[in-house]
Tab-separated table of C-alpha atoms in Angstrom:
chain	number	residue	atom	x	y	z
G	1	MET	CA	20.906	-2.645	-32.328
G	2	ASN	CA	22.921	-3.159	-29.666
G	3	LYS	CA	25.084	-6.845	-28.503
G	4	GLU	CA	25.013	-5.559	-25.050
G	5	ARG	CA	22.343	-4.016	-24.188
G	6	ASN	CA	18.341	-5.854	-24.809
G	7	TYR	CA	15.968	-2.344	-25.570
G	8	LYS	CA	13.599	-4.780	-25.093
G	9	LEU	CA	13.730	-5.899	-22.054
G	10	ASP	CA	15.061	-2.349	-21.306
G	11	ASN	CA	11.923	-0.518	-21.910
G	12	THR	CA	10.114	-3.142	-19.773
G	13	LYS	CA	12.824	-2.040	-16.831
G	14	ALA	CA	11.775	1.478	-17.358
G	15	LEU	CA	8.364	1.248	-17.531
G	16	LEU	CA	7.977	-1.260	-14.208
G	17	ILE	CA	9.743	1.174	-11.538
G	18	PHE	CA	7.323	4.062	-13.483
G	19	LEU	CA	4.360	1.359	-12.127
G	20	VAL	CA	6.078	1.326	-8.763
G	21	VAL	CA	7.127	4.713	-8.958
G	22	LEU	CA	2.983	5.863	-9.635
G	23	GLY	CA	1.822	3.021	-8.075
G	24	HIS	CA	3.940	3.907	-4.343
G	25	MET	CA	2.125	7.493	-4.823
G	26	ALA	CA	-1.754	6.337	-5.884
G	27	ASP	CA	-1.677	3.872	-2.628
G	28	TYR	CA	-1.655	7.281	-0.389
G	29	TYR	CA	-5.514	7.565	-2.092
G	30	VAL	CA	-7.176	4.692	-2.391
G	31	SER	CA	-9.614	5.426	0.109
G	32	ILE	CA	-10.867	8.468	-1.734
G	33	SER	CA	-10.105	7.538	-4.964
G	34	ASP	CA	-12.188	4.395	-7.661
G	35	ASP	CA	-9.407	5.593	-10.351
G	36	MET	CA	-6.917	5.685	-7.179
G	37	LYS	CA	-7.807	1.447	-6.540
G	38	PHE	CA	-7.944	0.868	-10.498
G	39	LEU	CA	-4.266	2.184	-10.806
G	40	PHE	CA	-3.247	0.352	-7.228
G	41	PHE	CA	-5.210	-2.386	-8.200
G	42	PHE	CA	-3.887	-2.984	-11.968
G	43	ILE	CA	0.121	-2.707	-11.709
G	44	TYR	CA	0.016	-5.014	-8.337
G	45	ILE	CA	-1.160	-7.588	-10.639
G	46	PHE	CA	1.774	-8.377	-12.140
G	47	HIS	CA	4.407	-4.666	-11.624
G	48	MET	CA	6.644	-7.175	-9.063
G	49	PRO	CA	6.207	-10.519	-10.180
G	50	LEU	CA	7.829	-8.911	-13.458
G	51	PHE	CA	10.427	-6.908	-12.183
G	52	ILE	CA	11.528	-10.009	-9.567
G	53	PHE	CA	11.239	-13.064	-13.510
G	54	LEU	CA	13.544	-9.974	-14.527
G	55	SER	CA	16.378	-9.977	-11.586
G	56	GLY	CA	16.266	-13.269	-11.780
G	57	LEU	CA	16.749	-13.498	-15.623
G	58	PHE	CA	19.543	-11.001	-15.062
G	59	ILE	CA	21.329	-12.753	-12.016
G	60	LYS	CA	22.842	-15.835	-13.654
G	61	SER	CA	26.107	-14.952	-12.774
G	62	THR	CA	26.147	-14.306	-9.429
G	63	ILE	CA	24.664	-17.878	-8.367
G	64	ASP	CA	26.453	-19.880	-11.500
G	65	GLY	CA	30.080	-21.378	-11.263
G	66	ALA	CA	31.255	-23.046	-7.930
G	67	ARG	CA	31.087	-20.743	-6.313
G	68	LEU	CA	28.121	-18.470	-4.828
G	69	LYS	CA	29.447	-14.703	-5.526
G	70	ILE	CA	28.611	-13.942	-1.602
G	71	GLU	CA	29.522	-10.502	-2.183
G	72	LYS	CA	26.398	-9.331	-4.357
G	73	VAL	CA	24.356	-11.184	-1.496
G	74	PHE	CA	25.818	-8.812	0.960
G	75	SER	CA	25.874	-5.756	-1.149
G	76	TYR	CA	21.971	-5.977	-1.752
G	77	LEU	CA	21.536	-6.326	2.969
G	78	ILE	CA	23.803	-3.675	2.610
G	79	MET	CA	21.371	-1.711	0.507
G	80	PHE	CA	18.528	-2.581	2.409
G	81	PHE	CA	19.146	-1.407	6.027
G	82	LEU	CA	20.818	1.849	5.059
G	83	LEU	CA	17.040	1.822	2.890
G	84	LYS	CA	15.206	0.016	5.758
G	85	ILE	CA	17.252	3.087	8.491
G	86	SER	CA	16.475	5.626	6.019
G	87	LEU	CA	12.451	5.607	6.328
G	88	PHE	CA	12.973	4.541	9.981
G	89	LEU	CA	14.439	7.841	10.776
G	90	ILE	CA	11.907	10.252	8.037
G	91	ASP	CA	8.847	8.243	9.830
G	92	LYS	CA	10.516	8.789	13.901
G	93	TYR	CA	11.716	12.791	12.988
G	94	LEU	CA	9.856	14.243	9.709
G	95	PHE	CA	6.215	12.146	11.077
G	96	LEU	CA	6.416	12.312	14.377
G	97	LYS	CA	5.311	8.205	14.360
G	98	ASP	CA	5.865	6.641	17.467
G	99	ILE	CA	7.406	3.323	16.753
G	100	ASN	CA	10.781	1.353	17.365
G	101	PHE	CA	13.207	-0.163	14.945
G	102	ASN	CA	13.014	-3.512	14.074
G	103	THR	CA	15.693	-5.038	12.432
G	104	PHE	CA	14.623	-8.047	10.815
G	105	ASN	CA	10.335	-7.311	10.503
G	106	GLU	CA	9.464	-5.269	7.232
G	107	GLY	CA	6.664	-4.738	5.036
G	108	ASN	CA	8.249	-1.985	3.651
G	109	VAL	CA	9.854	-1.400	0.212
G	110	PRO	CA	13.377	-2.184	1.550
G	111	TRP	CA	11.563	-6.304	0.804
G	112	TYR	CA	12.767	-6.677	-2.189
G	113	MET	CA	17.025	-6.393	-1.048
G	114	PHE	CA	16.217	-8.177	1.597
G	115	ALA	CA	14.744	-10.615	-0.317
G	116	MET	CA	16.845	-10.727	-3.438
G	117	ALA	CA	19.617	-11.904	-1.074
G	118	ALA	CA	18.027	-14.692	0.296
G	119	TRP	CA	16.513	-15.562	-3.193
G	120	ILE	CA	20.490	-15.290	-4.553
G	121	CYS	CA	21.532	-17.675	-1.575
G	122	LEU	CA	18.347	-20.552	-2.250
G	123	THR	CA	18.329	-20.787	-6.012
G	124	TYR	CA	22.285	-21.473	-5.274
G	125	LEU	CA	22.208	-23.918	-2.742
G	126	LEU	CA	18.920	-25.495	-4.806
G	127	LYS	CA	20.543	-24.894	-7.841
G	128	ASN	CA	20.854	-29.110	-8.402
G	129	ILE	CA	17.292	-30.073	-7.764
G	130	LYS	CA	15.629	-30.352	-11.295
G	131	PRO	CA	13.756	-27.363	-12.146
G	132	LEU	CA	10.736	-29.078	-12.772
G	133	TYR	CA	10.380	-30.074	-9.441
G	134	LEU	CA	12.251	-26.989	-7.681
G	135	LEU	CA	9.702	-25.119	-9.407
G	136	SER	CA	6.396	-26.749	-8.662
G	137	PHE	CA	7.657	-27.414	-4.969
G	138	SER	CA	8.136	-23.444	-5.161
G	139	ILE	CA	4.855	-23.012	-5.827
G	140	LEU	CA	3.486	-25.450	-3.599
G	141	LEU	CA	5.141	-23.609	-0.882
G	142	GLY	CA	4.063	-20.630	-1.821
G	143	LEU	CA	0.421	-21.521	-1.770
G	144	ILE	CA	0.977	-23.101	1.177
G	145	ILE	CA	2.708	-20.604	3.004
G	146	GLY	CA	-0.925	-17.691	3.180
G	147	TYR	CA	-2.263	-20.690	5.201
G	148	ASP	CA	0.656	-19.466	8.295
G	149	SER	CA	-0.807	-16.440	9.957
G	150	TYR	CA	2.885	-15.598	12.001
G	151	ALA	CA	4.444	-16.007	8.174
G	152	ILE	CA	4.130	-11.981	7.694
G	153	ASP	CA	6.549	-9.720	7.463
G	154	TYR	CA	9.356	-10.915	9.701
G	155	LEU	CA	12.303	-12.166	7.595
G	156	VAL	CA	10.025	-10.590	4.469
G	157	ILE	CA	9.370	-15.037	4.876
G	158	SER	CA	6.175	-14.711	3.243
G	159	ARG	CA	6.716	-12.840	0.011
G	160	ILE	CA	10.070	-14.361	0.078
G	161	ILE	CA	8.067	-17.561	-0.547
G	162	VAL	CA	5.839	-16.111	-2.313
G	163	TYR	CA	8.173	-14.128	-5.062
G	164	PHE	CA	9.664	-17.337	-5.449
G	165	PRO	CA	8.392	-19.198	-8.309
G	166	PHE	CA	8.803	-15.700	-10.704
G	167	PHE	CA	12.831	-15.645	-9.687
G	168	LEU	CA	13.117	-18.960	-10.298
G	169	LEU	CA	11.201	-18.916	-13.305
G	170	GLY	CA	13.542	-15.779	-14.251
G	171	TYR	CA	16.843	-17.832	-13.625
G	172	TYR	CA	15.864	-20.766	-15.970
G	173	PHE	CA	14.899	-18.719	-18.714
G	174	THR	CA	17.625	-18.024	-21.038
G	175	SER	CA	16.874	-14.154	-22.456
G	176	ILE	CA	17.376	-15.742	-26.695
G	177	ASP	CA	14.181	-17.992	-25.703
G	178	LEU	CA	12.013	-15.612	-24.336
G	179	MET	CA	12.970	-13.413	-27.375
G	180	LYS	CA	11.279	-16.087	-28.930
G	181	ILE	CA	8.256	-15.706	-26.657
G	182	ILE	CA	7.674	-13.079	-26.849
G	183	ASN	CA	7.594	-11.959	-30.706
G	184	ARG	CA	6.333	-14.309	-31.580
G	185	LYS	CA	3.133	-12.495	-33.924
G	186	SER	CA	0.213	-14.193	-32.301
G	187	VAL	CA	1.415	-13.477	-28.033
G	188	GLN	CA	2.161	-9.610	-29.792
G	189	TYR	CA	-1.399	-10.106	-30.714
G	190	PHE	CA	-3.227	-11.661	-28.192
G	191	SER	CA	-1.243	-9.713	-26.125
G	192	ILE	CA	-3.091	-6.444	-27.254
G	193	VAL	CA	-6.866	-8.313	-26.867
G	194	PHE	CA	-5.571	-9.528	-23.544
G	195	LEU	CA	-4.160	-6.137	-21.627
G	196	LEU	CA	-7.414	-4.726	-23.296
G	197	SER	CA	-9.874	-6.274	-22.474
G	198	LEU	CA	-8.494	-6.918	-19.193
G	199	ILE	CA	-8.009	-3.233	-17.922
G	200	SER	CA	-11.250	-2.444	-19.349
G	201	PHE	CA	-13.055	-5.387	-16.495
G	202	ILE	CA	-11.138	-4.080	-13.686
G	203	PHE	CA	-11.276	-0.739	-14.138
G	204	ILE	CA	-16.000	-1.611	-14.848
G	205	ASN	CA	-14.868	-3.445	-11.249
G	206	ILE	CA	-12.986	-2.031	-9.040
G	207	GLN	CA	-15.568	-1.519	-6.708
G	208	GLU	CA	-16.096	-5.007	-6.426
G	209	ILE	CA	-12.295	-6.823	-7.072
G	210	TYR	CA	-10.716	-4.594	-4.814
G	211	GLN	CA	-11.313	-6.691	-1.846
G	212	PHE	CA	-8.611	-9.248	-3.199
G	213	ARG	CA	-5.554	-5.945	-3.031
G	214	GLY	CA	-3.826	-8.400	-0.128
G	215	PHE	CA	-3.312	-10.855	-3.055
G	216	LEU	CA	-0.973	-8.622	-4.592
G	217	THR	CA	1.099	-7.790	-2.316
G	218	GLY	CA	2.583	-11.059	-0.993
G	219	ARG	CA	2.544	-11.216	3.293
G	220	ASN	CA	-0.909	-10.932	4.480
G	221	SER	CA	-2.124	-14.023	5.081
G	222	TYR	CA	-5.840	-16.165	3.530
G	223	GLU	CA	-6.777	-15.202	7.117
G	224	VAL	CA	-5.774	-11.461	7.633
G	225	MET	CA	-8.423	-11.289	3.859
G	226	ASN	CA	-11.276	-13.274	5.402
G	227	GLN	CA	-10.639	-16.017	2.658
G	228	SER	CA	-9.197	-19.056	5.048
G	229	VAL	CA	-10.158	-21.893	3.061
G	230	PHE	CA	-10.368	-21.049	-0.686
G	231	GLY	CA	-6.571	-18.694	-0.132
G	232	GLY	CA	-4.984	-20.908	-1.708
G	233	PHE	CA	-7.047	-20.990	-4.703
G	234	TYR	CA	-6.884	-17.307	-5.173
G	235	ARG	CA	-3.745	-16.704	-4.701
G	236	SER	CA	-3.482	-19.751	-8.192
G	237	PHE	CA	-5.489	-17.235	-9.986
G	238	PHE	CA	-3.575	-14.847	-9.435
G	239	TYR	CA	-0.428	-16.476	-10.141
G	240	ILE	CA	-1.310	-17.058	-12.934
G	241	LEU	CA	-3.707	-13.762	-14.253
G	242	ALA	CA	0.842	-12.448	-12.993
G	243	ALA	CA	2.471	-14.536	-15.511
G	244	ILE	CA	0.737	-13.821	-18.478
G	245	LEU	CA	-0.123	-10.550	-17.896
G	246	ALA	CA	3.485	-10.084	-17.817
G	247	LEU	CA	4.013	-12.406	-21.004
G	248	ALA	CA	2.586	-9.376	-22.423
G	249	ILE	CA	2.961	-6.645	-21.278
G	250	MET	CA	6.957	-8.262	-21.500
G	251	SER	CA	5.738	-8.927	-26.115
G	252	ILE	CA	3.653	-5.312	-26.468
G	253	MET	CA	7.093	-3.315	-24.829
G	254	PRO	CA	9.256	-1.707	-28.416
G	255	ASN	CA	12.692	-3.164	-28.831
G	256	LYS	CA	14.371	-0.862	-29.736
G	257	LYS	CA	16.282	2.218	-27.684
G	258	PHE	CA	14.225	5.232	-27.275
G	259	GLY	CA	15.025	8.938	-24.641
G	260	PHE	CA	13.636	6.460	-21.024
G	261	THR	CA	15.032	3.242	-22.021
G	262	VAL	CA	18.286	4.905	-20.273
G	263	ILE	CA	15.593	4.253	-17.092
G	264	GLY	CA	15.372	0.660	-17.223
G	265	GLU	CA	19.393	0.568	-16.827
G	266	ARG	CA	18.588	2.895	-13.341
G	267	THR	CA	15.789	0.964	-11.723
G	268	LEU	CA	17.563	-0.060	-7.787
G	269	GLN	CA	18.928	3.898	-7.739
G	270	ILE	CA	14.938	4.712	-8.212
G	271	PHE	CA	13.890	2.048	-5.980
G	272	PHE	CA	15.265	3.013	-3.378
G	273	LEU	CA	14.585	6.910	-3.659
G	274	HIS	CA	11.637	6.848	-4.986
G	275	MET	CA	9.757	6.387	-1.408
G	276	ILE	CA	12.112	8.876	0.609
G	277	CYS	CA	11.136	11.455	-2.129
G	278	ILE	CA	7.251	10.619	-1.876
G	279	SER	CA	6.970	10.744	1.995
G	280	LEU	CA	9.218	14.212	1.648
G	281	LEU	CA	6.442	15.195	-1.078
G	282	HIS	CA	4.262	14.177	2.025
G	283	TYR	CA	5.653	15.943	4.539
G	284	PHE	CA	5.322	19.366	2.912
G	285	ASN	CA	2.078	18.767	1.919
G	286	VAL	CA	2.462	18.890	-1.406
G	287	GLU	CA	-1.098	17.857	-2.155
G	288	GLU	CA	-2.452	21.388	-0.194
G	289	THR	CA	-0.261	22.875	-2.683
G	290	LEU	CA	-2.031	21.234	-6.198
G	291	LYS	CA	-5.374	21.673	-4.900
G	292	SER	CA	-4.934	25.853	-4.314
G	293	VAL	CA	-3.623	25.398	-7.673
G	294	SER	CA	-6.072	23.484	-9.050
G	295	ASN	CA	-10.108	23.707	-9.766
G	296	GLY	CA	-10.397	19.765	-8.504
G	297	HIS	CA	-8.049	17.939	-10.920
G	298	TRP	CA	-4.883	17.602	-7.808
G	299	LEU	CA	-5.300	14.273	-8.040
G	300	LYS	CA	-4.223	13.761	-11.204
G	301	LEU	CA	-1.758	16.569	-10.809
G	302	TYR	CA	-0.317	14.518	-8.205
G	303	ILE	CA	-0.448	11.647	-9.784
G	304	LEU	CA	1.493	13.115	-12.552
G	305	LEU	CA	4.331	13.922	-10.719
G	306	SER	CA	5.857	10.382	-11.318
G	307	VAL	CA	7.011	11.250	-14.559
G	308	PRO	CA	8.792	13.991	-13.457
G	309	LEU	CA	10.568	12.126	-9.977
G	310	THR	CA	11.294	8.841	-12.503
G	311	LEU	CA	12.886	11.035	-14.411
G	312	MET	CA	15.090	12.054	-12.063
G	313	LEU	CA	15.750	9.879	-10.136
G	314	ALA	CA	17.239	8.121	-13.424
G	315	LEU	CA	20.019	10.721	-12.839
G	316	LYS	CA	23.540	9.328	-14.109
G	317	PRO	CA	24.941	11.994	-11.209
G	318	LEU	CA	22.527	9.981	-8.871
G	319	GLU	CA	24.119	6.328	-10.124
G	320	TRP	CA	27.196	6.284	-8.628
G	321	PRO	CA	26.604	5.717	-5.195
G	322	PHE	CA	24.774	2.601	-5.899
G	323	LYS	CA	27.599	0.856	-8.701
G	324	LYS	CA	29.995	1.618	-5.835
G	325	ILE	CA	27.980	-0.326	-3.191
G	326	MET	CA	26.700	-3.113	-6.033
G	327	SER	CA	30.072	-4.172	-7.958
G	328	PHE	CA	32.311	-3.657	-4.272
G	329	LYS	CA	34.603	-6.958	-3.590
G	330	TYR	CA	34.285	-6.611	-0.286
G	331	THR	CA	38.354	-8.266	-0.160
G	332	LYS	CA	38.615	-7.247	2.989
G	333	ILE	CA	36.640	-8.885	4.649
G	334	PHE	CA	35.852	-12.623	1.776
G	335	LYS	CA	39.139	-14.380	0.595
């Protein structure tokens, strides 16, 4: 096994970024298909919490030490603005939407880039607080923020607070300790049973439980979700469910290298580019083409497009600009 790579976690990241693409493609058609509802609901329970957990796990070198590596924060902010501007231009000039550019109000995929910059800074500033206290407070704040109907997309404040516990958990864990847990046979057996049971339950009951979709994105207030009283209880439940499901997914991942494993090393470029590509697919009416060549199975063909799209966006030539931005030292700006 390559000592420089943890294939189990690389495979997990490869799966997650594929699910990011799949989830966003499915979201376009949840209004007309229960299968799309099922895909969206199952994916969104855990894919961002686990993605954020792994981000915290691998960010330690940026946060630890006497000086925060502020250049990494700056890189994420550059990525945020580049993606935000790209999606705005597509909506404004291709889809001709009557929208204005709002610098710090963000509900679309660029939110993650801004949130990463915020989580890095917050963790650095608060890292001397005992983990139990900081983690407990972050969970409590994540539950409380839902009662504030104004904390939604401005400065990505709701998502930053709601998902911060997962980032902290990743930061506090070491890869060694994590592997000790997820490699246990008892955990792996439990994970298989839990996954199959949960998938079956969601598939059978998707019509009844889809009303809780808002709890899976981290951006909605409880009032918006018509849960102004019991919203904190439901978010607690989804916190626990996301943690168990994330553990189960990591546990069943194979710990060896496959052809797709490299995708786990290139998640940033896929995350940045995938929504641009999905928007272009819809602009050029690819779904209409699929309808014309299929016999009523166009949605299945549409979803299958997520596989070649993910593979295409993982190509090495696309990696260069993103590595350049994320590794740039900004020596002319920072001391």
